[in-house]
Amino acid sequence: MASHIGPQVLASGAALCIGLYYYLSHRSAKPPGPRGWPIIGNLFGVPTEFEWLHWATYKELYGAVSYTTVLGKDIVILNTLEACNDILDKRSSVYSGRPIMPFAGQIVGWDQQLVLASYGKHFRTMRKLAYRHLGTKAAAAAYHEVQETEVRYLISRLHEDSEGLVKNLRITIGAILLRMSHGYTTRIDGNDPMVNLVVNAAQDFYQATKPGAWLVDIIPWLKHIPAWVPGAGFKKTGAKFRKTNVDQTDIPYNFVLKELSNNTALPSFTSNALRSELTAEEKYALKFIAAALYGGGLDTIAGVATFFFLAMVLFPDVQHKAQEELDRVIGTGRLPTMRDQEHLPYIAAIQKEIFRWRTTVPGGIAHAATEDDVYNGFFIRKGTIIINNLWAIAHDPEHYEDPMAFKPERFLGDAPELDPSVFIFGFGRRRCPGIEVAESTVFIIIATCLSVFRLGNAKDEMGNEVPPSDEFVSGAVCHPKPFKCSIEPRTADALHLLQMLRSELPERSPSQL
């Protein structure tokens, strides 16, 4: 009997050694990165603001793909377009997950929304609905008139209230997106209940996803403790955030249902989808993807539009060239429309440079590996958080000459530089489904505002010009620091167009919830 046990034990021992060898070899093949402490890892080496600038330094120190660990969580940082394409695009079946965030995801409920939903049937259904009803140029073109009209309201308001730039941009972008997503007509005084609801939900989201803010994200089993237990105050906050999240999803959706039952629903993403044949999964997913089309676009597009105004003040020569093109192509007797887009290459170049120069989501939105993988000899285990540093790509001298400079001309001529739209909207199966809407909204804002306004430095009480600072605030979505600028009609024809708008714009009838 002993003679039979010996070979079995030997075989088992050999298998164990082989398994241990592969385990240790995989562990030793993680991407390079800073050495961390036991348990906490590199916790004290991770900044609380401007993280994308910190991660960008890893490229010089460790290469395009680097690694760190924080409180037991593996983090891989991708600092080049090649690495992002190789991992997030070409291997999207492995890297389409999102980091598990118990507080924001399970407690607040953002795991059902597009931004944090796990890659699976629910996520794929949302993506399919978005593409079918809004993701193509033809589908997005149905809302061009809405975009043009709302931007005309914008220039009319800016003519009367030039100091309310950011407020008026947000009113306009909110009006466009809610009209497209739910057929909802907003108030234009900046105090619309639907807009306020979604803005509050977005603010809650940023707090809920702030790294290190919630102990339950580090110790997930805490989500099971009763709310009355000392130290469980996060549950009360989570319930408050969850209500806002549910409301911003359900209230606009129920508004559309009511309008459809009254035969008063305006064409929109949601009403069009509800009029079509939907499966049970699609009916469930619809309200979440509809909320994402608005909630995911307001802050990002507002950031881009605000950076546009800042750039035009900082670089008056660029503004002058753009207005020369507008005058040459369109003339001075009318406002631009979406039909003019293909004939305005310099305006298009400005738009691309705004996207690149001040990347609005500079740190990208993190992916997560859904299974073990090996890339270029580096072991990336299941659950690893993948940071795609869009700022590093947008300012990579491999793709952009003098990358810190603002030069729209880089996208013109026979050898244009890399179009930033290939990366700023994300990668793989997590790429933003609202690209057509975002790009057309930014275009019509840029073209229309430049057609009528001269944007310049603000002046102090003594009449001296006060140039704005080229600084931005930290956050998941990047915005310029508050600045003042001069917004004035640039010609007599422009002034005439602005005056005519008051009589030509249709009377606005805000929707009633």
Coordinates of C-alpha atoms in Angstrom, one line a residue:
M1 CA 0.0 0.0 0.0
A2 CA 2.9 2.4 0.8
S3 CA 4.3 1.8 -2.6
H4 CA 1.1 3.2 -4.1
I5 CA 1.0 6.3 -1.9
G6 CA 4.5 7.4 -2.7
P7 CA 3.9 8.3 -6.4
Q8 CA 0.6 10.0 -5.6
V9 CA 2.2 12.2 -2.9
L10 CA 5.0 12.9 -5.3
A11 CA 2.6 13.9 -8.1
S12 CA 0.6 16.1 -5.8
G13 CA 3.8 17.8 -4.5
A14 CA 4.9 18.4 -8.1
A15 CA 1.6 19.9 -9.0
L16 CA 1.7 22.2 -6.0
C17 CA 5.2 23.3 -6.9
I18 CA 4.2 24.1 -10.4
G19 CA 1.2 26.0 -9.2
L20 CA 3.3 27.9 -6.7
Y21 CA 5.8 28.7 -9.4
Y22 CA 3.2 30.2 -11.8
Y23 CA 1.6 32.1 -8.9
L24 CA 4.9 33.6 -7.8
S25 CA 6.0 34.3 -11.4
H26 CA 2.8 36.1 -12.1
R27 CA 3.1 38.1 -8.8
S28 CA 6.6 39.1 -9.7
A29 CA 5.6 40.2 -13.2
K30 CA 3.3 43.0 -12.2
P31 CA 4.0 46.3 -14.0
P32 CA 6.7 48.5 -12.5
G33 CA 5.7 51.1 -9.9
P34 CA 6.5 52.6 -6.5
R35 CA 7.1 50.3 -3.6
G36 CA 4.4 50.4 -1.0
W37 CA 4.0 49.6 2.7
P38 CA 2.4 46.4 3.9
I39 CA -1.4 46.5 4.1
I40 CA -1.8 50.2 3.1
G41 CA 0.3 50.0 0.0
N42 CA 1.1 53.3 -1.6
L43 CA -1.7 55.1 0.3
F44 CA 0.3 58.2 1.1
G45 CA 1.7 58.5 -2.4
V46 CA -1.7 59.1 -4.0
P47 CA -2.8 62.8 -4.2
T48 CA -6.3 64.0 -3.3
E49 CA -6.4 66.5 -6.2
F50 CA -5.0 66.8 -9.7
E51 CA -4.5 63.0 -9.7
W52 CA -4.0 62.9 -13.5
L53 CA -0.9 65.1 -13.2
H54 CA 0.5 62.8 -10.6
W55 CA -0.1 59.7 -12.6
A56 CA 1.5 61.4 -15.7
T57 CA 4.8 61.4 -13.8
Y58 CA 4.7 57.6 -13.7
K59 CA 5.4 57.5 -17.5
E60 CA 8.9 58.9 -17.1
L61 CA 9.5 56.9 -13.9
Y62 CA 8.1 53.5 -14.9
G63 CA 6.9 53.5 -18.5
A64 CA 3.6 53.5 -20.4
V65 CA 2.1 50.9 -18.0
S66 CA 2.7 51.2 -14.3
Y67 CA 1.3 49.7 -11.1
T68 CA 0.6 50.7 -7.6
T69 CA -1.6 49.3 -4.7
V70 CA -3.7 51.1 -2.2
L71 CA -5.3 49.4 0.8
G72 CA -5.2 46.0 -1.0
K73 CA -6.5 47.3 -4.3
D74 CA -4.4 46.9 -7.4
I75 CA -4.2 49.9 -9.7
V76 CA -2.7 49.9 -13.2
I77 CA -2.0 53.3 -14.8
L78 CA -2.0 53.7 -18.6
N79 CA -0.3 56.8 -19.8
T80 CA -0.1 56.3 -23.6
L81 CA -2.7 55.9 -26.3
E82 CA -1.0 52.7 -27.5
A83 CA -1.4 51.1 -24.1
C84 CA -5.1 52.2 -23.8
N85 CA -5.9 50.9 -27.3
D86 CA -4.1 47.6 -26.6
I87 CA -5.8 46.9 -23.3
L88 CA -9.1 48.8 -23.3
D89 CA -10.0 48.5 -27.0
K90 CA -8.4 45.3 -28.3
R91 CA -9.1 43.4 -25.0
S92 CA -12.4 45.1 -24.2
S93 CA -13.9 41.7 -23.3
V94 CA -11.5 41.6 -20.3
Y95 CA -11.4 45.3 -19.4
S96 CA -15.0 46.6 -19.7
G97 CA -15.7 46.3 -16.0
R98 CA -16.0 49.1 -13.4
P99 CA -14.3 49.2 -10.0
I100 CA -16.5 47.8 -7.3
M101 CA -17.7 50.7 -5.1
P102 CA -20.0 49.5 -2.4
F103 CA -21.1 52.9 -1.3
A104 CA -21.8 54.6 -4.6
G105 CA -22.8 51.4 -6.4
Q106 CA -24.8 49.2 -4.1
I107 CA -25.9 51.6 -1.4
V108 CA -26.6 54.7 -3.5
G109 CA -27.6 52.7 -6.6
W110 CA -25.3 54.0 -9.2
D111 CA -24.4 50.4 -10.2
Q112 CA -27.6 50.5 -12.2
Q113 CA -26.6 53.7 -14.0
L114 CA -24.5 53.5 -17.2
V115 CA -21.4 55.1 -15.5
L116 CA -20.9 52.4 -12.9
A117 CA -22.9 49.5 -14.2
S118 CA -21.0 46.2 -14.3
Y119 CA -20.4 44.9 -17.8
G120 CA -23.3 42.5 -18.4
K121 CA -26.7 42.2 -19.9
H122 CA -28.1 45.4 -18.3
F123 CA -25.2 47.4 -19.5
R124 CA -25.3 46.0 -23.0
T125 CA -29.0 46.7 -23.2
M126 CA -28.5 50.4 -22.2
R127 CA -25.8 50.7 -24.9
K128 CA -28.0 49.2 -27.5
L129 CA -30.8 51.5 -26.8
A130 CA -28.5 54.5 -26.8
Y131 CA -27.1 53.6 -30.2
R132 CA -30.4 52.7 -31.8
H133 CA -32.2 56.0 -30.8
L134 CA -29.4 58.5 -30.6
G135 CA -26.0 57.1 -31.4
T136 CA -25.9 57.7 -35.2
K137 CA -25.4 60.9 -37.1
A138 CA -28.9 60.5 -38.6
A139 CA -30.5 60.0 -35.2
A140 CA -28.7 62.9 -33.6
A141 CA -29.5 65.2 -36.6
A142 CA -33.2 65.0 -35.6
Y143 CA -32.4 67.3 -32.7
H144 CA -30.3 69.9 -34.5
E145 CA -33.1 72.4 -34.6
V146 CA -33.4 72.0 -30.8
Q147 CA -29.7 72.7 -30.4
E148 CA -29.8 75.8 -32.7
T149 CA -32.9 77.3 -30.9
E150 CA -31.5 76.8 -27.4
V151 CA -28.1 78.4 -28.4
R152 CA -30.0 81.4 -29.8
Y153 CA -31.7 81.8 -26.4
L154 CA -28.1 81.6 -25.0
I155 CA -26.7 84.5 -27.1
S156 CA -29.8 86.5 -26.4
R157 CA -29.3 86.1 -22.6
L158 CA -25.5 86.7 -22.8
H159 CA -26.2 90.0 -24.7
E160 CA -28.3 91.1 -21.7
D161 CA -26.3 89.4 -18.9
S162 CA -22.7 89.0 -20.0
E163 CA -21.5 88.3 -16.4
G164 CA -23.7 85.2 -16.1
L165 CA -21.6 83.2 -18.5
V166 CA -21.3 79.8 -16.7
K167 CA -24.9 80.0 -15.4
N168 CA -26.2 80.6 -18.9
L169 CA -24.1 77.9 -20.5
R170 CA -25.4 75.4 -18.0
I171 CA -29.0 76.5 -18.6
T172 CA -28.6 76.1 -22.3
I173 CA -26.8 72.7 -22.2
G174 CA -29.3 71.4 -19.7
A175 CA -32.2 72.6 -21.9
I176 CA -30.7 70.9 -24.9
L177 CA -30.1 67.6 -23.2
L178 CA -33.4 67.3 -21.3
R179 CA -35.3 68.2 -24.4
M180 CA -33.5 65.5 -26.3
S181 CA -33.6 62.9 -23.6
H182 CA -37.2 63.4 -22.3
G183 CA -38.9 66.0 -24.4
Y184 CA -38.8 68.3 -21.4
T185 CA -38.8 72.1 -21.9
T186 CA -36.8 73.8 -19.1
R187 CA -37.2 77.2 -17.5
I188 CA -34.6 79.7 -18.6
D189 CA -34.2 81.6 -15.3
G190 CA -31.7 79.0 -13.9
N191 CA -34.2 77.6 -11.4
D192 CA -35.7 74.6 -13.2
P193 CA -36.8 71.8 -10.8
M194 CA -35.7 69.0 -13.2
V195 CA -32.3 70.6 -13.9
N196 CA -31.8 71.2 -10.1
L197 CA -32.6 67.6 -9.5
V198 CA -30.1 66.2 -11.9
V199 CA -27.4 68.7 -10.8
N200 CA -27.9 67.6 -7.2
A201 CA -27.6 63.9 -8.2
A202 CA -24.3 64.7 -10.0
Q203 CA -22.9 66.4 -6.9
D204 CA -23.9 63.4 -4.8
F205 CA -22.2 61.1 -7.4
Y206 CA -18.9 63.0 -7.1
Q207 CA -19.0 62.8 -3.3
A208 CA -20.1 59.1 -3.4
T209 CA -17.2 58.1 -5.7
K210 CA -14.5 60.2 -4.0
P211 CA -11.5 57.8 -3.3
G212 CA -11.0 57.0 0.4
A213 CA -14.1 58.9 1.5
W214 CA -16.2 55.9 2.6
L215 CA -14.9 53.2 4.9
V216 CA -17.4 50.8 3.5
D217 CA -15.5 50.9 0.2
I218 CA -12.4 49.6 2.0
I219 CA -14.3 47.1 4.3
P220 CA -17.3 46.0 2.1
W221 CA -19.0 43.9 4.8
L222 CA -19.8 47.1 6.7
K223 CA -22.7 47.6 4.3
H224 CA -24.6 44.9 6.2
I225 CA -24.5 46.5 9.6
P226 CA -27.7 48.2 10.9
A227 CA -28.0 52.0 10.5
W228 CA -28.3 52.5 14.3
V229 CA -24.8 51.1 15.0
P230 CA -22.3 53.8 15.9
G231 CA -20.1 54.6 12.9
A232 CA -22.8 53.7 10.4
G233 CA -23.6 57.3 9.6
F234 CA -22.7 56.5 6.0
K235 CA -26.0 54.6 5.7
K236 CA -28.0 57.7 6.4
T237 CA -26.0 59.7 3.8
G238 CA -26.3 56.8 1.4
A239 CA -30.1 56.7 1.8
K240 CA -30.3 60.5 1.1
F241 CA -28.1 60.1 -2.0
R242 CA -30.1 57.1 -3.2
K243 CA -33.4 59.0 -3.0
T244 CA -31.9 61.8 -5.2
N245 CA -30.5 59.2 -7.6
V246 CA -33.9 57.4 -7.9
D247 CA -35.7 60.7 -8.3
Q248 CA -33.5 61.9 -11.1
T249 CA -34.1 58.6 -12.9
D250 CA -37.8 58.1 -12.3
I251 CA -39.3 61.7 -12.3
P252 CA -38.2 62.5 -15.9
Y253 CA -39.2 59.0 -17.1
N254 CA -42.7 59.3 -15.4
F255 CA -43.0 62.8 -17.0
V256 CA -42.7 61.1 -20.5
L257 CA -45.2 58.4 -19.6
K258 CA -47.7 61.1 -18.5
E259 CA -47.1 63.1 -21.7
L260 CA -47.6 60.0 -23.9
S261 CA -50.9 59.2 -22.1
N262 CA -52.1 62.7 -22.8
N263 CA -50.8 62.6 -26.4
T264 CA -48.7 65.7 -25.7
A265 CA -45.2 64.1 -25.7
L266 CA -42.6 65.9 -27.8
P267 CA -40.2 63.7 -29.8
S268 CA -37.3 62.6 -27.6
F269 CA -35.0 59.7 -26.9
T270 CA -37.4 58.3 -24.3
S271 CA -40.7 58.8 -26.1
N272 CA -39.3 57.5 -29.3
A273 CA -38.1 54.3 -27.5
L274 CA -41.4 53.9 -25.7
R275 CA -43.3 54.0 -29.0
S276 CA -41.1 51.1 -30.3
E277 CA -41.2 47.4 -29.5
L278 CA -39.3 46.9 -26.3
T279 CA -38.3 43.7 -24.5
A280 CA -38.7 43.5 -20.7
E281 CA -35.0 44.1 -20.3
E282 CA -35.2 47.2 -22.5
K283 CA -38.1 48.6 -20.6
Y284 CA -36.1 48.3 -17.4
A285 CA -32.9 49.8 -18.9
L286 CA -34.6 52.7 -20.7
K287 CA -35.0 55.0 -17.8
F288 CA -31.4 54.5 -16.7
I289 CA -29.8 55.2 -20.1
A290 CA -32.2 58.2 -20.6
A291 CA -30.9 59.6 -17.3
A292 CA -27.3 59.0 -18.4
L293 CA -27.8 61.0 -21.6
Y294 CA -28.6 64.1 -19.6
G295 CA -26.7 63.5 -16.4
G296 CA -23.5 62.4 -18.1
G297 CA -23.5 65.3 -20.5
L298 CA -24.3 68.5 -18.5
D299 CA -21.1 68.9 -16.5
T300 CA -18.8 67.7 -19.2
I301 CA -20.2 69.8 -22.1
A302 CA -20.4 72.8 -19.8
G303 CA -16.8 72.4 -18.9
V304 CA -15.8 72.3 -22.6
A305 CA -17.9 75.3 -23.4
T306 CA -16.4 77.3 -20.5
F307 CA -12.9 76.4 -21.6
F308 CA -13.8 77.7 -25.1
F309 CA -14.7 81.2 -23.8
L310 CA -11.5 81.2 -21.7
A311 CA -9.4 80.2 -24.8
M312 CA -10.9 82.9 -27.0
V313 CA -10.0 85.6 -24.4
L314 CA -6.5 84.2 -23.9
F315 CA -5.9 83.8 -27.7
P316 CA -7.5 86.7 -29.6
D317 CA -5.7 85.9 -32.8
V318 CA -7.5 82.5 -32.9
Q319 CA -10.8 84.2 -32.3
H320 CA -10.1 86.7 -35.2
K321 CA -9.2 83.9 -37.6
A322 CA -12.4 82.0 -36.7
Q323 CA -14.5 85.1 -37.3
E324 CA -12.9 85.7 -40.6
E325 CA -13.9 82.2 -41.6
L326 CA -17.5 82.7 -40.4
D327 CA -17.8 85.9 -42.3
R328 CA -16.3 84.4 -45.5
V329 CA -18.5 81.2 -45.4
I330 CA -21.7 82.4 -43.9
G331 CA -21.7 86.2 -44.2
T332 CA -22.9 88.6 -41.5
G333 CA -26.7 88.5 -42.2
R334 CA -27.6 85.2 -40.5
L335 CA -26.6 82.9 -37.7
P336 CA -24.8 79.6 -38.2
T337 CA -26.7 76.3 -38.4
M338 CA -25.6 72.7 -38.2
R339 CA -25.6 72.5 -42.0
D340 CA -22.6 74.9 -42.0
Q341 CA -20.4 72.6 -39.9
E342 CA -18.7 70.8 -42.8
H343 CA -17.8 74.2 -44.4
L344 CA -16.0 75.6 -41.3
P345 CA -12.7 73.7 -40.9
Y346 CA -11.1 76.3 -38.6
I347 CA -14.1 76.2 -36.3
A348 CA -13.8 72.4 -36.2
A349 CA -10.0 72.8 -35.5
I350 CA -10.8 75.1 -32.5
Q351 CA -13.3 72.5 -31.2
K352 CA -10.7 69.7 -31.4
E353 CA -8.1 71.9 -29.7
I354 CA -10.5 72.7 -26.8
F355 CA -11.1 69.0 -26.3
R356 CA -7.4 68.3 -26.3
W357 CA -5.9 71.4 -24.6
R358 CA -8.1 71.1 -21.5
T359 CA -9.3 67.6 -21.4
T360 CA -12.6 67.8 -19.4
V361 CA -12.4 64.3 -17.9
P362 CA -8.6 64.3 -17.5
G363 CA -8.2 61.1 -15.5
G364 CA -10.7 59.2 -17.6
I365 CA -13.2 56.9 -16.0
A366 CA -11.6 53.9 -14.5
H367 CA -12.1 50.4 -15.9
A368 CA -11.6 47.1 -14.1
A369 CA -10.3 43.8 -15.2
T370 CA -13.0 41.1 -15.1
E371 CA -10.5 38.2 -15.3
D372 CA -6.8 37.6 -14.9
D373 CA -4.7 38.7 -17.9
V374 CA -1.1 39.1 -19.0
Y375 CA -0.1 42.2 -21.1
N376 CA 3.5 42.5 -22.5
G377 CA 4.6 40.1 -19.8
F378 CA 2.9 42.0 -17.0
F379 CA 0.3 40.1 -14.9
I380 CA -2.9 42.0 -14.3
R381 CA -5.2 40.2 -12.0
K382 CA -9.0 40.1 -11.9
G383 CA -10.4 43.2 -10.1
T384 CA -7.5 45.5 -10.9
I385 CA -8.5 49.1 -11.4
I386 CA -7.3 50.5 -14.8
I387 CA -6.8 54.2 -15.0
N388 CA -6.7 55.7 -18.5
N389 CA -4.9 59.0 -18.1
L390 CA -6.5 61.1 -20.9
W391 CA -4.5 64.2 -19.9
A392 CA -1.2 62.4 -20.5
I393 CA -2.4 61.2 -23.9
A394 CA -3.7 64.7 -24.9
H395 CA -0.4 66.3 -24.0
D396 CA 1.9 63.5 -25.3
P397 CA 4.7 65.0 -27.5
E398 CA 4.6 61.8 -29.5
H399 CA 1.3 63.0 -30.9
Y400 CA 1.3 66.7 -30.4
E401 CA 4.0 69.2 -31.2
D402 CA 4.3 71.8 -28.4
P403 CA 1.5 70.0 -26.5
M404 CA 1.0 72.7 -23.8
A405 CA 0.3 75.4 -26.5
F406 CA -3.2 76.2 -27.8
K407 CA -2.8 75.8 -31.6
P408 CA -5.9 74.8 -33.6
E409 CA -3.8 74.8 -36.8
R410 CA -2.3 71.5 -35.6
F411 CA -5.5 69.9 -37.0
L412 CA -5.4 71.5 -40.4
G413 CA -3.3 70.9 -43.5
D414 CA -1.9 67.8 -45.2
A415 CA -0.6 66.2 -42.0
P416 CA -3.0 67.0 -39.2
E417 CA -2.2 65.8 -35.7
L418 CA -4.1 63.1 -33.9
D419 CA -7.9 63.9 -33.6
P420 CA -8.6 63.9 -29.8
S421 CA -12.0 62.4 -30.4
V422 CA -10.4 59.0 -30.8
F423 CA -9.6 59.0 -27.0
I424 CA -11.4 61.7 -25.0
F425 CA -14.7 59.8 -25.2
G426 CA -13.2 56.7 -23.7
F427 CA -12.3 53.3 -25.0
G428 CA -13.8 50.0 -26.0
R429 CA -17.2 49.0 -24.8
R430 CA -17.2 51.9 -22.3
R431 CA -16.8 54.5 -25.0
C432 CA -19.4 57.3 -24.5
P433 CA -22.6 56.6 -26.4
G434 CA -23.5 60.3 -26.7
I435 CA -20.6 61.4 -28.9
E436 CA -22.7 62.8 -31.7
V437 CA -24.8 64.9 -29.3
A438 CA -21.7 66.2 -27.4
E439 CA -19.8 67.2 -30.6
S440 CA -22.8 68.9 -32.3
T441 CA -23.7 70.8 -29.1
V442 CA -20.2 72.2 -28.7
F443 CA -20.0 73.1 -32.4
I444 CA -23.2 75.1 -32.5
I445 CA -22.2 77.0 -29.3
I446 CA -18.8 77.9 -30.6
A447 CA -20.0 78.9 -34.1
T448 CA -23.0 80.9 -32.9
C449 CA -21.2 82.8 -30.1
L450 CA -18.2 83.7 -32.4
S451 CA -20.6 84.9 -35.1
V452 CA -22.0 87.6 -32.9
F453 CA -19.7 88.3 -30.0
R454 CA -16.2 89.8 -29.5
L455 CA -14.8 88.1 -26.4
G456 CA -12.1 89.9 -24.5
N457 CA -10.6 90.8 -21.1
A458 CA -12.8 92.2 -18.4
K459 CA -12.0 95.6 -17.1
D460 CA -11.7 96.9 -13.6
E461 CA -13.2 100.1 -12.1
M462 CA -10.4 102.2 -13.6
G463 CA -11.0 100.8 -17.1
N464 CA -7.8 98.6 -17.1
E465 CA -8.0 95.2 -18.7
V466 CA -7.9 92.2 -16.3
P467 CA -6.7 89.1 -18.2
P468 CA -8.1 85.8 -16.8
S469 CA -5.8 83.2 -15.3
D470 CA -5.3 80.0 -17.2
E471 CA -6.0 77.8 -14.2
F472 CA -8.4 75.0 -13.6
V473 CA -10.0 73.3 -10.6
S474 CA -9.4 69.7 -9.6
G475 CA -12.2 67.1 -9.9
A476 CA -13.5 64.2 -11.9
V477 CA -14.7 66.8 -14.4
C478 CA -12.4 69.7 -15.0
H479 CA -13.5 73.3 -15.2
P480 CA -11.6 76.6 -15.4
K481 CA -11.3 78.6 -12.2
P482 CA -14.0 81.3 -12.2
F483 CA -13.1 84.2 -14.5
K484 CA -14.6 87.3 -15.9
C485 CA -14.6 88.4 -19.5
S486 CA -16.1 91.0 -21.8
I487 CA -18.9 89.7 -24.1
E488 CA -20.0 92.4 -26.7
P489 CA -21.6 92.5 -30.1
R490 CA -18.6 92.4 -32.5
T491 CA -20.2 94.4 -35.5
A492 CA -23.3 96.4 -36.3
D493 CA -24.7 93.4 -38.2
A494 CA -24.2 91.2 -35.1
L495 CA -26.0 93.7 -32.9
H496 CA -28.9 93.8 -35.4
L497 CA -29.1 90.0 -35.3
L498 CA -29.2 90.0 -31.5
Q499 CA -31.9 92.6 -31.5
M500 CA -33.9 90.7 -34.0
L501 CA -33.7 87.5 -31.9
R502 CA -36.0 89.0 -29.3
S503 CA -38.9 89.0 -31.7
E504 CA -38.0 85.9 -33.6
L505 CA -37.5 83.4 -30.8
P506 CA -40.6 81.3 -30.1
E507 CA -42.3 82.0 -26.8
R508 CA -41.1 79.5 -24.2
S509 CA -43.6 77.3 -22.3
P510 CA -41.7 75.4 -19.6
S511 CA -42.9 71.8 -19.0
Q512 CA -45.0 71.2 -15.8
L513 CA -44.0 68.2 -13.7

